[in-house]
Each structure stands twice: as structure tokens, then as C-alpha cells.
Coordinates of C-alpha atoms in Angstrom, one line a residue:
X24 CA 7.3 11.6 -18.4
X25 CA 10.2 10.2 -16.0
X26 CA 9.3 9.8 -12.7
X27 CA 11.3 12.6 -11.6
X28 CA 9.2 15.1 -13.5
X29 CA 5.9 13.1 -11.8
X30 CA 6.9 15.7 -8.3
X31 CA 6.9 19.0 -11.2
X32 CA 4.1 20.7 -9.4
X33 CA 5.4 21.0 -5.5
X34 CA 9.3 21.6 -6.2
X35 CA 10.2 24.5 -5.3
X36 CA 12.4 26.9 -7.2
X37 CA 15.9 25.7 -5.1
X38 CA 14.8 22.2 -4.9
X39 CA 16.2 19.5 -6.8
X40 CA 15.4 15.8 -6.7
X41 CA 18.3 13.3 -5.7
X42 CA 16.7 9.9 -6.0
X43 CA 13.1 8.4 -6.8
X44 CA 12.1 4.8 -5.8
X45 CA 9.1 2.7 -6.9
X46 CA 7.7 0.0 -4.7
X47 CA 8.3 -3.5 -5.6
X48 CA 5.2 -4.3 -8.5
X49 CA 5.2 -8.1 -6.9
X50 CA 4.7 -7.0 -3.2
X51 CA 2.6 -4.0 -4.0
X52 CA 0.2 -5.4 -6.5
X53 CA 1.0 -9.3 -6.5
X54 CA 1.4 -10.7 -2.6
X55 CA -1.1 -7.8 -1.5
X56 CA -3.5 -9.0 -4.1
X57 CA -3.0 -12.9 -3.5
X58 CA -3.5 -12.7 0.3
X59 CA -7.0 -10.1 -0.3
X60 CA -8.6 -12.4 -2.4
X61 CA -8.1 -15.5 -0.5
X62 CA -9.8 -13.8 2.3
X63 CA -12.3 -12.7 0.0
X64 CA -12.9 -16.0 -1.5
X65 CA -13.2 -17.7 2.0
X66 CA -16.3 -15.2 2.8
X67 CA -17.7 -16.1 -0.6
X68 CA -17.4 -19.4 -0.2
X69 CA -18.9 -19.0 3.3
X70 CA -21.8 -17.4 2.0
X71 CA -21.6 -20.4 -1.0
X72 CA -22.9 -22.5 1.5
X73 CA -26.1 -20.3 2.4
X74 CA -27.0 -19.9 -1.7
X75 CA -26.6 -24.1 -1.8
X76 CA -28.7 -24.8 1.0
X77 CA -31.2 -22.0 0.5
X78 CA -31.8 -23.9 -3.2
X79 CA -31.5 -27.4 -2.3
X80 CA -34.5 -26.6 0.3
X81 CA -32.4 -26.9 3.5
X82 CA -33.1 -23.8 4.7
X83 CA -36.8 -23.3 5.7
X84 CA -38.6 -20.0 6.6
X85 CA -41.0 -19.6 9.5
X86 CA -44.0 -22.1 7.3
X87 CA -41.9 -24.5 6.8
X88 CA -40.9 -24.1 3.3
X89 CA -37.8 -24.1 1.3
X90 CA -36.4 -20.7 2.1
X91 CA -35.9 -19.3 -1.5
X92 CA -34.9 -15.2 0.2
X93 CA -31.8 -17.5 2.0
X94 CA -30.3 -18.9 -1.4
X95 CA -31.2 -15.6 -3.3
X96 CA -28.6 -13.3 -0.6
X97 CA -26.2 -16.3 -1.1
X98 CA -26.3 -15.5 -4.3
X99 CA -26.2 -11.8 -4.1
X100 CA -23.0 -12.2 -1.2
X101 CA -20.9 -14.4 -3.4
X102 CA -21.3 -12.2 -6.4
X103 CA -20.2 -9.6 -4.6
X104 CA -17.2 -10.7 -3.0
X105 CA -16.2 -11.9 -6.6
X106 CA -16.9 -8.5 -7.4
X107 CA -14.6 -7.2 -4.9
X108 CA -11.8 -9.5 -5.6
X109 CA -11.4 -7.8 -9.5
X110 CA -11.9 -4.6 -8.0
X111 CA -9.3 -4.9 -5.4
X112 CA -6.7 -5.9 -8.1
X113 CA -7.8 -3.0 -10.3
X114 CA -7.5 -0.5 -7.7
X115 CA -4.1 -2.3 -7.1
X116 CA -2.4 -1.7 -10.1
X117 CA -4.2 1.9 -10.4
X118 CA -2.4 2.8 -7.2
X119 CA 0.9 1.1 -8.2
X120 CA 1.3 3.5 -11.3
X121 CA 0.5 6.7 -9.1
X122 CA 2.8 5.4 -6.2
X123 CA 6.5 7.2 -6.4
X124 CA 8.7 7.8 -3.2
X125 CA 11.7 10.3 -3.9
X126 CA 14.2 12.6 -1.7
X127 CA 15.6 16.2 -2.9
X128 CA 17.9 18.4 -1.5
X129 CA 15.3 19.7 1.3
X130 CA 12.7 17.0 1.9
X131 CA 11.3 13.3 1.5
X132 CA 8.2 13.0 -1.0
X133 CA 5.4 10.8 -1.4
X134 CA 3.4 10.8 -4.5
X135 CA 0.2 8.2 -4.6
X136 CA -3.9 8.3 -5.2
X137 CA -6.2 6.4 -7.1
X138 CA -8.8 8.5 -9.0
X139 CA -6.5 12.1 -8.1
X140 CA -3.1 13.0 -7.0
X141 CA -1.8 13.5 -4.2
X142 CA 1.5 14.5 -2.5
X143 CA 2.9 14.2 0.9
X144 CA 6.3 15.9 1.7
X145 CA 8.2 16.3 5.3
X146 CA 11.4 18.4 5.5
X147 CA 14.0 16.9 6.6
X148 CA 14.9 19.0 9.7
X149 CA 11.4 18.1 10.8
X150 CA 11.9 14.2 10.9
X151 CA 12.8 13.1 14.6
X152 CA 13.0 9.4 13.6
X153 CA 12.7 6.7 11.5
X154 CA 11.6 3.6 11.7
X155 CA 12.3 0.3 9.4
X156 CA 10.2 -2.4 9.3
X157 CA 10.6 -6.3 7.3
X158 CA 6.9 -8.3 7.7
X159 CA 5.9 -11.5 6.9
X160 CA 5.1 -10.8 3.5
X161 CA 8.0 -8.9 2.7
X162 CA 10.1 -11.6 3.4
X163 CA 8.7 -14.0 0.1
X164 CA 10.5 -10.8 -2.4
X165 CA 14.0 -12.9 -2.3
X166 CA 15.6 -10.5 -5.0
X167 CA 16.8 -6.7 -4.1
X168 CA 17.7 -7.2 -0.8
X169 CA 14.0 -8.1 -0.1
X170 CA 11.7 -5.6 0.6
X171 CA 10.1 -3.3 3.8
X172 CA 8.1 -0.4 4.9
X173 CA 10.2 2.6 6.1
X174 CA 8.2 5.1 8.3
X175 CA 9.6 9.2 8.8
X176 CA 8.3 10.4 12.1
X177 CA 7.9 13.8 13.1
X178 CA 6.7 16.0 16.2
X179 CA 3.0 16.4 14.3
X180 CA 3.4 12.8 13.0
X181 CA 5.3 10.7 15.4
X182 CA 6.2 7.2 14.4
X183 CA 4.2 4.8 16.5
X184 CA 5.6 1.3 17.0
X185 CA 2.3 -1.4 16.0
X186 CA 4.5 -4.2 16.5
X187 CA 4.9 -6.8 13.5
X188 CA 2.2 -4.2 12.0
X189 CA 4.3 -1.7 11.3
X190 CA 3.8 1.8 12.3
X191 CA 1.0 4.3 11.9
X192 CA 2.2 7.5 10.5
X193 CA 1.4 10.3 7.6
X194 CA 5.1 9.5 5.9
X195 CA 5.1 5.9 4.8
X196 CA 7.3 4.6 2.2
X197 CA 6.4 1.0 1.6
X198 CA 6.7 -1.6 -0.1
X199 CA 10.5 -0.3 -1.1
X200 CA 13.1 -2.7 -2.4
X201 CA 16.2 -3.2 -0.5
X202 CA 14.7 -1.3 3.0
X203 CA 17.8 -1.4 5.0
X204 CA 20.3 0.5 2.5
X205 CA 17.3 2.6 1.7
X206 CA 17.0 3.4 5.3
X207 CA 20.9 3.7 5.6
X208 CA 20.8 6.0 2.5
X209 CA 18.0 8.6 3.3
X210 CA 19.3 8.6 7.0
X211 CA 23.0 10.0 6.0
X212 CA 21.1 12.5 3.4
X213 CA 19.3 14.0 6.7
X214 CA 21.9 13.8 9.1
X215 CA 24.0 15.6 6.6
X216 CA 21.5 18.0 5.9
X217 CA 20.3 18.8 9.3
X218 CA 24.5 19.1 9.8
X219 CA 25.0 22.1 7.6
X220 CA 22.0 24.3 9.5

């Protein structure tokens, strides 16, 4: 199935798909990944030091013993943020293969879920603005133009301006290769569209 077919069940009859984009598998998955489980494994290692000094006897509970309980939730904490660390990277990739941004004749689409699928679409005579945005961790993709979050506002969803966050809105597409001729692109296709009306 090509990724223009993935949008089959919301086209409608008149509507026909002029361009689908993928975000960039290294920032998606890759960079996300790295930086969530390095703050993962700092809490683990945290918690580390609670399971070590709950064995060695350096924790002692209200008698004056070695605190056994202390080392055991050590334990439990660092397994689970180990835990977390695989299950972040598998919901990761999960997400990347449901995640497909596109444009038709009529409207910007948004494909994405994890365990479902679900679509978000905005036509383009209801988008008031649009907003581009570069972070810090876009900036390490060197190849295609680098990459960027582009955000479609609208008078239900306006675009609001988080700073070097972003921006909080229904209509994201992120994560998209090249994000100023992407933005430059999709803005001519609505200005042209919203022309003709």
C-alpha cells in the first residue's frame, strides 16, 4: 500500500492527493529516543543509588537495621525505568510507521496512532495561519534542508506561540524534512486555493 492510498477511507469523492510527506525516521524515532532515555536512565540511576545503599546496609529503618524494603523499591524503580526506556523506543517506531502528513486539492491531512488510526484534516479556507518552527534538536538532521515542526492554525484551533517549544495546536506536522520549502510549498497551495473561492 503506498502512502497515498494510507488517507483511502476520509477522501472524499472530488478529492485528490497532491503530495504526502513522512517525518524524518532519525528525528522522529532516533534523537527523540536518545534524549528519552537519557533522562530515563538518570532517574534509574538515581534510584541505583537507593537499591545499593538499601543492600549494603546504609539505609536503616526506624530499629536500626539494614533497611531491606529501601533496596527492594531501588530495585523495583530501576527495573522499571529500564522498562520504560524499550517501551518508549517501541512505541516510537510503532508511531513512526502510522505517522503520514499529506495535502489534496481541498485540505491538509494528518494520519498517526499507535494501537488505532487516526486522521486529522483542516480545509484549507479554514487555516488563518501558520506557523514554522526549527528547535534545538532539529538542528543535529544536517541533510534535507534539516528538519522542523510546521503548525496550521485555525479560528477553533488557533496556533499559540510556546516559544522555542513550539506551538500548541490540533494540526501539527512535525518532524518534516526541509520545513521552510515545506512551509513555502503548502502556503502557495492555500493562498491559491482560498484565491479561486
Amino acid at each position: 500500500m503506498n502512502q497515498k492510498e494510507l488517507f483511502a477511507p476520509i477522501l472524499q469523492n472530488d478529492e485528490e492527493i497532491i503530495k504526502t510527506f513522512k517525518p524524518n525516521k532519525k528525528r522522529f524515532v532516533v534523537i527523540s529516543g536518545i534524549f528519552a532515555s537519557f533522562g530515563f536512565l538518570i532517574i534509574a540511576g538515581l534510584c541505583s543509588i537507593l537499591m545499593v545503599l538499601g543492600f549494603t546496609g546504609k539505609v536503616l529503618d526506624e530499629d536500626g537495621n539494614p533497611d531491606k524494603l529501601a533496596a527492594w523499591i531501588g530495585l523495583g524503580l530501576v527495573i522499571f525505568f529500564l522498562l520504560a526506556i524499550v517501551l518508549y523506543w517501541i512505541v516510537r517506531f510503532v508511531e513512526y510507521k502510522k505517522v503520514v502528513y499529506a495535502y489534496t486539492n481541498k485540505r491538509i491531512l494528518i494520519r498517526r496512532g499507535f494501537i488505532g488510526t487516526d486522521y486529522a484534516t483542516l480545509d484549507f479556507d479554514l487555516i488563518g495561519g501558520l506557523m514554522v518552527n526549527v528547535g534545538l534538536f532539529d538542528k543535529f538532521i544536517k541533510a534535507s534542508g534539516g528538519t522542523g515542526t510546521i503548525t496550521f492554525g485555525s479560528a477553533a484551533s488557533p496556533v499559540i506561540n510556546t516559544g522555542n517549544a513550539g506551538a500548541a495546536a490540533a494540526f501539527v506536522w512535525r518532524n518534516v524534512d526541509d520545513p521552510y520549502g515545506t512551509y513555502r510549498e503548502i502556503k502557495e497551495i492555500i493562498d491559491s486555493s482560498k484565491a479561486k473561492k
